[in-house]
Amino acid sequence: MAIELHARPLYFSDRSNLVPYVSDRSLSLLAPIVAYWIYSLFFMLLDHSGWAWINRYRIHEPEETKQRNKATVLQVVKAVALQQIIQTALGWWWLDPTDKDNVDHVQAMLGLYRSISSLFHYILSPAYYQSFMISNGFSVVSTLYWWLFPAAQFALALFVMDTWQYFLHRLFHTNQFLYRNFHCVHHRLYVPYAFGALYNHWFEGLLLDTLGAVIAHTLAGMTVRQGIFLFTFSTLKTVDDHCGYAFPFDPFQVLFPNNSTYHDIHHRVWGIKYNFSQPFFVHWDAILGTRYVLPRHKDE
């Protein structure tokens, strides 16, 4: 059976760098930062748009941001910038600059084809096995190699990231020393807003966000190029969780139960002991009894 290069999916590129003159390692570090501020700017423009129709989707009234938050905009920007500098430095040290997409995909797919062929040889009847492999063998291998395996890696990375952040986030609440010295900084924003998503003490940001992403990327066995997507996606999701809007047409809020409304509960005084899960799923809250779901119309 011949494995043809033209069967590669549209997302694949054989260029040495995805963006000319920018290494993949640099792109994986720069893309999340650019995405953070551009996406935050989008919500900032909504905040100042003056459009009346958008008020129905606000989680808090605009006045609450000024009246109840204890951190100034300048303090938030400086803290976020510091965290992004630290995450960039750690990423530059940790990511392998020689990690290029130089895998011989033809040989890799041939190896997978042999494994699939051996598996189906045992589970299919001899009469059906040969015709199945001739007509469907390549499509099975191609789907597994280019789509299912990368999707499984991505799902594993999200699960690891969620697990890391849930238990560490909960520890920062239950341990008084950790809360008073580190995590209370993030809760100075009683009313979250988009570019305050990474407003943390730098030490907490290092452990919770930066190290969590490193561990998830590593355990999922992802390449640097896969990391570009993972890091940027998780950054956009974190910004969306703090955006201050509950949009029924927002893909992040539709696809994930852990969304802006869910996380907003955690920022309220009476909800601070609930909804530790972030940034994607709510299974740890549900399993360990820390999940609190509030109807949107319920008053405080």
CSV table of C-alpha atoms in Angstrom, one decimal:
chain,number,residue,atom,x,y,z
A,1,MET,CA,0.0,0.0,0.0
A,2,ALA,CA,1.4,3.4,-0.9
A,3,ILE,CA,1.1,6.3,1.6
A,4,GLU,CA,0.9,9.5,-0.4
A,5,LEU,CA,2.1,12.9,0.9
A,6,HIS,CA,-0.8,14.7,-0.6
A,7,ALA,CA,-3.1,13.0,1.9
A,8,ARG,CA,-1.8,15.3,4.6
A,9,PRO,CA,-4.5,17.5,6.1
A,10,LEU,CA,-4.8,21.3,5.4
A,11,TYR,CA,-3.5,22.2,8.9
A,12,PHE,CA,-0.2,20.6,8.2
A,13,SER,CA,2.8,22.6,6.9
A,14,ASP,CA,6.2,21.3,6.0
A,15,ARG,CA,7.9,24.7,6.3
A,16,SER,CA,10.7,25.0,8.8
A,17,ASN,CA,8.8,27.8,10.5
A,18,LEU,CA,5.1,28.3,10.4
A,19,VAL,CA,5.6,32.1,10.2
A,20,PRO,CA,8.5,33.4,8.1
A,21,TYR,CA,11.5,34.7,10.1
A,22,VAL,CA,9.8,33.6,13.4
A,23,SER,CA,10.9,30.3,15.0
A,24,ASP,CA,8.1,28.0,16.1
A,25,ARG,CA,9.5,28.2,19.6
A,26,SER,CA,9.2,32.0,19.5
A,27,LEU,CA,5.7,31.8,18.0
A,28,SER,CA,4.5,29.5,20.8
A,29,LEU,CA,5.6,32.1,23.3
A,30,LEU,CA,4.4,35.2,21.5
A,31,ALA,CA,1.1,33.9,20.2
A,32,PRO,CA,-0.6,33.6,23.6
A,33,ILE,CA,0.5,37.1,24.6
A,34,VAL,CA,-0.8,38.6,21.4
A,35,ALA,CA,-4.0,36.7,21.7
A,36,TYR,CA,-4.5,37.8,25.3
A,37,TRP,CA,-4.3,41.5,24.6
A,38,ILE,CA,-6.2,41.4,21.3
A,39,TYR,CA,-9.1,39.4,22.7
A,40,SER,CA,-9.1,41.6,25.8
A,41,LEU,CA,-9.2,44.6,23.6
A,42,PHE,CA,-12.3,43.2,21.9
A,43,PHE,CA,-14.2,43.0,25.2
A,44,MET,CA,-12.9,46.4,26.2
A,45,LEU,CA,-14.4,47.8,23.1
A,46,LEU,CA,-17.7,46.2,24.0
A,47,ASP,CA,-17.5,47.7,27.5
A,48,HIS,CA,-17.2,51.2,25.9
A,49,SER,CA,-19.4,50.7,22.9
A,50,GLY,CA,-22.5,52.2,24.4
A,51,TRP,CA,-24.6,49.7,22.7
A,52,ALA,CA,-27.8,49.2,24.7
A,53,TRP,CA,-28.5,45.7,23.4
A,54,ILE,CA,-25.3,44.4,25.0
A,55,ASN,CA,-26.4,45.2,28.5
A,56,ARG,CA,-28.7,42.2,28.7
A,57,TYR,CA,-25.6,40.0,28.5
A,58,ARG,CA,-23.5,41.8,31.2
A,59,ILE,CA,-23.0,39.7,34.4
A,60,HIS,CA,-22.4,42.9,36.4
A,61,GLU,CA,-23.4,46.5,36.0
A,62,PRO,CA,-20.5,48.7,34.7
A,63,GLU,CA,-20.5,50.8,37.9
A,64,GLU,CA,-19.6,47.7,39.9
A,65,THR,CA,-16.2,47.4,38.3
A,66,LYS,CA,-15.2,50.8,39.6
A,67,GLN,CA,-16.9,50.6,43.0
A,68,ARG,CA,-16.1,47.0,44.1
A,69,ASN,CA,-12.7,46.2,42.6
A,70,LYS,CA,-9.7,46.9,44.8
A,71,ALA,CA,-7.1,46.9,42.1
A,72,THR,CA,-6.5,49.7,39.7
A,73,VAL,CA,-6.1,49.2,35.9
A,74,LEU,CA,-2.4,50.1,36.1
A,75,GLN,CA,-1.9,47.5,38.9
A,76,VAL,CA,-3.6,44.9,36.8
A,77,VAL,CA,-1.7,45.7,33.6
A,78,LYS,CA,1.7,45.6,35.5
A,79,ALA,CA,0.9,42.3,37.2
A,80,VAL,CA,-0.2,40.7,33.9
A,81,ALA,CA,2.8,41.9,32.1
A,82,LEU,CA,5.1,40.6,34.8
A,83,GLN,CA,3.5,37.1,34.6
A,84,GLN,CA,3.8,37.1,30.8
A,85,ILE,CA,7.5,38.0,31.1
A,86,ILE,CA,8.0,35.1,33.5
A,87,GLN,CA,6.1,32.6,31.4
A,88,THR,CA,8.0,33.7,28.3
A,89,ALA,CA,11.4,33.2,30.1
A,90,LEU,CA,10.4,29.8,31.4
A,91,GLY,CA,9.1,28.8,28.0
A,92,TRP,CA,12.2,29.9,26.3
A,93,TRP,CA,14.3,27.8,28.7
A,94,TRP,CA,12.0,24.8,28.5
A,95,LEU,CA,10.9,24.5,24.9
A,96,ASP,CA,13.3,22.6,22.7
A,97,PRO,CA,14.6,24.8,19.9
A,98,THR,CA,15.5,21.8,17.8
A,99,ASP,CA,11.9,20.4,18.0
A,100,LYS,CA,11.1,20.7,14.3
A,101,ASP,CA,8.5,18.9,12.3
A,102,ASN,CA,11.1,16.6,10.7
A,103,VAL,CA,9.3,13.4,11.3
A,104,ASP,CA,9.1,11.0,8.3
A,105,HIS,CA,5.3,10.9,8.2
A,106,VAL,CA,5.3,8.4,5.4
A,107,GLN,CA,7.3,5.9,7.5
A,108,ALA,CA,5.3,6.7,10.6
A,109,MET,CA,2.0,6.0,8.8
A,110,LEU,CA,3.4,2.8,7.3
A,111,GLY,CA,4.3,1.6,10.8
A,112,LEU,CA,0.8,2.5,12.0
A,113,TYR,CA,-0.7,0.7,9.0
A,114,ARG,CA,1.2,-2.5,9.8
A,115,SER,CA,-0.1,-2.3,13.4
A,116,ILE,CA,-3.7,-1.7,12.3
A,117,SER,CA,-3.4,-4.5,9.7
A,118,SER,CA,-2.2,-6.9,12.4
A,119,LEU,CA,-5.1,-5.9,14.7
A,120,PHE,CA,-7.7,-6.3,12.0
A,121,HIS,CA,-6.2,-9.6,10.9
A,122,TYR,CA,-7.2,-11.0,14.3
A,123,ILE,CA,-10.6,-9.5,14.7
A,124,LEU,CA,-11.9,-9.8,11.1
A,125,SER,CA,-12.6,-13.0,9.1
A,126,PRO,CA,-10.0,-13.9,6.5
A,127,ALA,CA,-12.5,-13.3,3.7
A,128,TYR,CA,-13.4,-9.8,4.8
A,129,TYR,CA,-9.9,-8.7,6.1
A,130,GLN,CA,-8.2,-8.3,2.8
A,131,SER,CA,-11.0,-6.4,1.1
A,132,PHE,CA,-11.5,-4.2,4.2
A,133,MET,CA,-7.8,-3.2,4.3
A,134,ILE,CA,-7.6,-2.6,0.5
A,135,SER,CA,-10.7,-0.3,0.5
A,136,ASN,CA,-10.5,1.3,4.0
A,137,GLY,CA,-7.0,0.7,5.4
A,138,PHE,CA,-5.5,4.0,4.3
A,139,SER,CA,-8.5,6.1,5.4
A,140,VAL,CA,-8.4,4.4,8.9
A,141,VAL,CA,-4.7,5.1,9.2
A,142,SER,CA,-5.0,8.6,7.9
A,143,THR,CA,-7.9,9.5,10.3
A,144,LEU,CA,-6.0,8.0,13.3
A,145,TYR,CA,-2.7,9.6,12.5
A,146,TRP,CA,-3.8,13.1,11.5
A,147,TRP,CA,-7.0,13.6,13.5
A,148,LEU,CA,-7.8,11.1,16.3
A,149,PHE,CA,-4.3,10.9,17.9
A,150,PRO,CA,-3.7,14.7,17.9
A,151,ALA,CA,-7.3,15.2,19.3
A,152,ALA,CA,-6.5,12.7,22.0
A,153,GLN,CA,-3.3,14.5,22.9
A,154,PHE,CA,-5.2,17.8,23.1
A,155,ALA,CA,-8.0,16.3,25.2
A,156,LEU,CA,-5.4,14.8,27.6
A,157,ALA,CA,-3.6,18.2,27.8
A,158,LEU,CA,-6.9,19.9,28.8
A,159,PHE,CA,-7.6,17.2,31.4
A,160,VAL,CA,-4.2,17.6,32.9
A,161,MET,CA,-4.4,21.3,32.9
A,162,ASP,CA,-7.8,21.2,34.6
A,163,THR,CA,-6.6,18.7,37.2
A,164,TRP,CA,-3.5,20.7,38.0
A,165,GLN,CA,-5.4,24.0,38.4
A,166,TYR,CA,-8.3,22.6,40.3
A,167,PHE,CA,-6.3,21.1,43.2
A,168,LEU,CA,-3.7,23.8,43.3
A,169,HIS,CA,-6.4,26.5,43.1
A,170,ARG,CA,-8.3,24.9,45.9
A,171,LEU,CA,-5.1,24.6,48.0
A,172,PHE,CA,-4.6,28.3,47.6
A,173,HIS,CA,-8.0,28.9,49.1
A,174,THR,CA,-7.9,26.3,51.9
A,175,ASN,CA,-4.4,27.2,53.1
A,176,GLN,CA,-4.6,30.6,54.9
A,177,PHE,CA,-0.9,31.4,54.3
A,178,LEU,CA,-1.2,30.8,50.6
A,179,TYR,CA,-4.5,32.7,50.3
A,180,ARG,CA,-3.4,35.8,52.3
A,181,ASN,CA,0.1,36.0,50.7
A,182,PHE,CA,-0.7,35.1,47.1
A,183,HIS,CA,-4.2,34.2,45.9
A,184,CYS,CA,-6.0,37.2,47.5
A,185,VAL,CA,-4.4,39.3,44.8
A,186,HIS,CA,-6.6,37.7,42.1
A,187,HIS,CA,-9.7,38.2,44.3
A,188,ARG,CA,-9.1,41.9,44.5
A,189,LEU,CA,-11.1,41.9,41.3
A,190,TYR,CA,-14.5,41.1,42.7
A,191,VAL,CA,-15.9,42.0,39.3
A,192,PRO,CA,-13.7,40.2,36.7
A,193,TYR,CA,-12.9,41.7,33.4
A,194,ALA,CA,-11.1,40.4,30.3
A,195,PHE,CA,-7.5,41.7,30.7
A,196,GLY,CA,-7.6,41.0,34.4
A,197,ALA,CA,-7.8,37.2,33.7
A,198,LEU,CA,-4.1,36.8,34.5
A,199,TYR,CA,-4.0,39.3,37.3
A,200,ASN,CA,-2.3,37.2,40.0
A,201,HIS,CA,0.6,37.3,42.3
A,202,TRP,CA,3.6,36.4,40.1
A,203,PHE,CA,4.4,33.3,42.2
A,204,GLU,CA,0.9,32.0,41.9
A,205,GLY,CA,0.8,32.7,38.2
A,206,LEU,CA,4.1,30.7,37.8
A,207,LEU,CA,2.7,27.7,39.6
A,208,LEU,CA,-0.9,27.7,38.5
A,209,ASP,CA,-0.9,28.9,34.9
A,210,THR,CA,2.6,28.7,33.5
A,211,LEU,CA,3.8,25.4,35.2
A,212,GLY,CA,0.4,23.9,34.6
A,213,ALA,CA,0.6,24.5,30.9
A,214,VAL,CA,4.2,23.1,30.8
A,215,ILE,CA,3.1,19.9,32.6
A,216,ALA,CA,0.0,19.5,30.4
A,217,HIS,CA,2.0,20.0,27.2
A,218,THR,CA,4.7,17.5,28.4
A,219,LEU,CA,2.4,14.7,29.6
A,220,ALA,CA,0.4,14.9,26.4
A,221,GLY,CA,3.6,14.4,24.4
A,222,MET,CA,2.9,17.5,22.2
A,223,THR,CA,5.3,19.1,19.8
A,224,VAL,CA,6.2,22.8,19.9
A,225,ARG,CA,3.8,23.4,17.0
A,226,GLN,CA,1.0,21.7,18.9
A,227,GLY,CA,1.9,23.9,21.9
A,228,ILE,CA,1.3,27.0,19.8
A,229,PHE,CA,-2.4,25.9,19.5
A,230,LEU,CA,-2.7,24.6,23.1
A,231,PHE,CA,-1.2,27.7,24.7
A,232,THR,CA,-3.1,30.2,22.6
A,233,PHE,CA,-6.4,28.3,23.0
A,234,SER,CA,-6.1,28.1,26.8
A,235,THR,CA,-5.2,31.8,26.9
A,236,LEU,CA,-8.2,32.8,24.9
A,237,LYS,CA,-10.4,30.6,27.1
A,238,THR,CA,-9.1,32.2,30.3
A,239,VAL,CA,-9.8,35.7,29.0
A,240,ASP,CA,-13.3,34.6,28.0
A,241,ASP,CA,-13.9,33.2,31.5
A,242,HIS,CA,-13.2,36.7,33.0
A,243,CYS,CA,-14.8,38.7,30.2
A,244,GLY,CA,-17.9,39.8,32.3
A,245,TYR,CA,-20.4,38.7,29.6
A,246,ALA,CA,-22.7,35.7,29.3
A,247,PHE,CA,-23.2,35.4,25.6
A,248,PRO,CA,-25.4,32.5,24.3
A,249,PHE,CA,-23.5,32.7,21.0
A,250,ASP,CA,-19.9,32.6,22.4
A,251,PRO,CA,-18.3,29.3,21.3
A,252,PHE,CA,-16.3,29.0,24.5
A,253,GLN,CA,-19.3,29.5,26.7
A,254,VAL,CA,-21.5,27.2,24.6
A,255,LEU,CA,-18.9,24.3,24.3
A,256,PHE,CA,-17.6,24.4,27.9
A,257,PRO,CA,-19.6,24.3,31.1
A,258,ASN,CA,-16.9,26.2,32.9
A,259,ASN,CA,-17.5,29.6,31.5
A,260,SER,CA,-17.8,33.2,32.5
A,261,THR,CA,-21.0,32.8,34.5
A,262,TYR,CA,-19.6,29.7,36.2
A,263,HIS,CA,-16.3,31.4,37.2
A,264,ASP,CA,-18.0,34.6,38.2
A,265,ILE,CA,-19.6,32.8,41.1
A,266,HIS,CA,-16.2,32.0,42.5
A,267,HIS,CA,-15.3,35.7,42.5
A,268,ARG,CA,-18.3,36.7,44.7
A,269,VAL,CA,-18.0,36.8,48.4
A,270,TRP,CA,-20.6,34.0,49.0
A,271,GLY,CA,-19.2,31.9,46.2
A,272,ILE,CA,-15.5,31.9,47.0
A,273,LYS,CA,-15.6,28.4,48.4
A,274,TYR,CA,-17.1,27.0,45.2
A,275,ASN,CA,-16.3,26.5,41.5
A,276,PHE,CA,-12.5,26.0,41.9
A,277,SER,CA,-12.4,24.3,38.5
A,278,GLN,CA,-10.8,26.1,35.6
A,279,PRO,CA,-10.4,26.7,32.8
A,280,PHE,CA,-12.4,24.1,30.8
A,281,PHE,CA,-14.5,21.5,32.7
A,282,VAL,CA,-16.4,21.2,36.0
A,283,HIS,CA,-15.9,17.5,36.7
A,284,TRP,CA,-13.6,18.0,39.8
A,285,ASP,CA,-16.1,20.4,41.3
A,286,ALA,CA,-18.9,18.0,40.7
A,287,ILE,CA,-17.1,14.9,42.0
A,288,LEU,CA,-15.7,16.7,45.1
A,289,GLY,CA,-18.8,18.6,46.0
A,290,THR,CA,-17.6,22.2,45.3
A,291,ARG,CA,-19.8,22.9,42.4
A,292,TYR,CA,-22.4,25.8,42.7
A,293,VAL,CA,-24.6,26.7,39.8
A,294,LEU,CA,-26.5,29.9,40.0
A,295,PRO,CA,-29.4,30.9,37.8
A,296,ARG,CA,-28.5,34.1,35.9
A,297,HIS,CA,-31.5,36.0,37.3
A,298,LYS,CA,-30.7,35.2,40.9
A,299,ASP,CA,-29.8,38.3,43.0
A,300,GLU,CA,-26.9,38.2,45.5
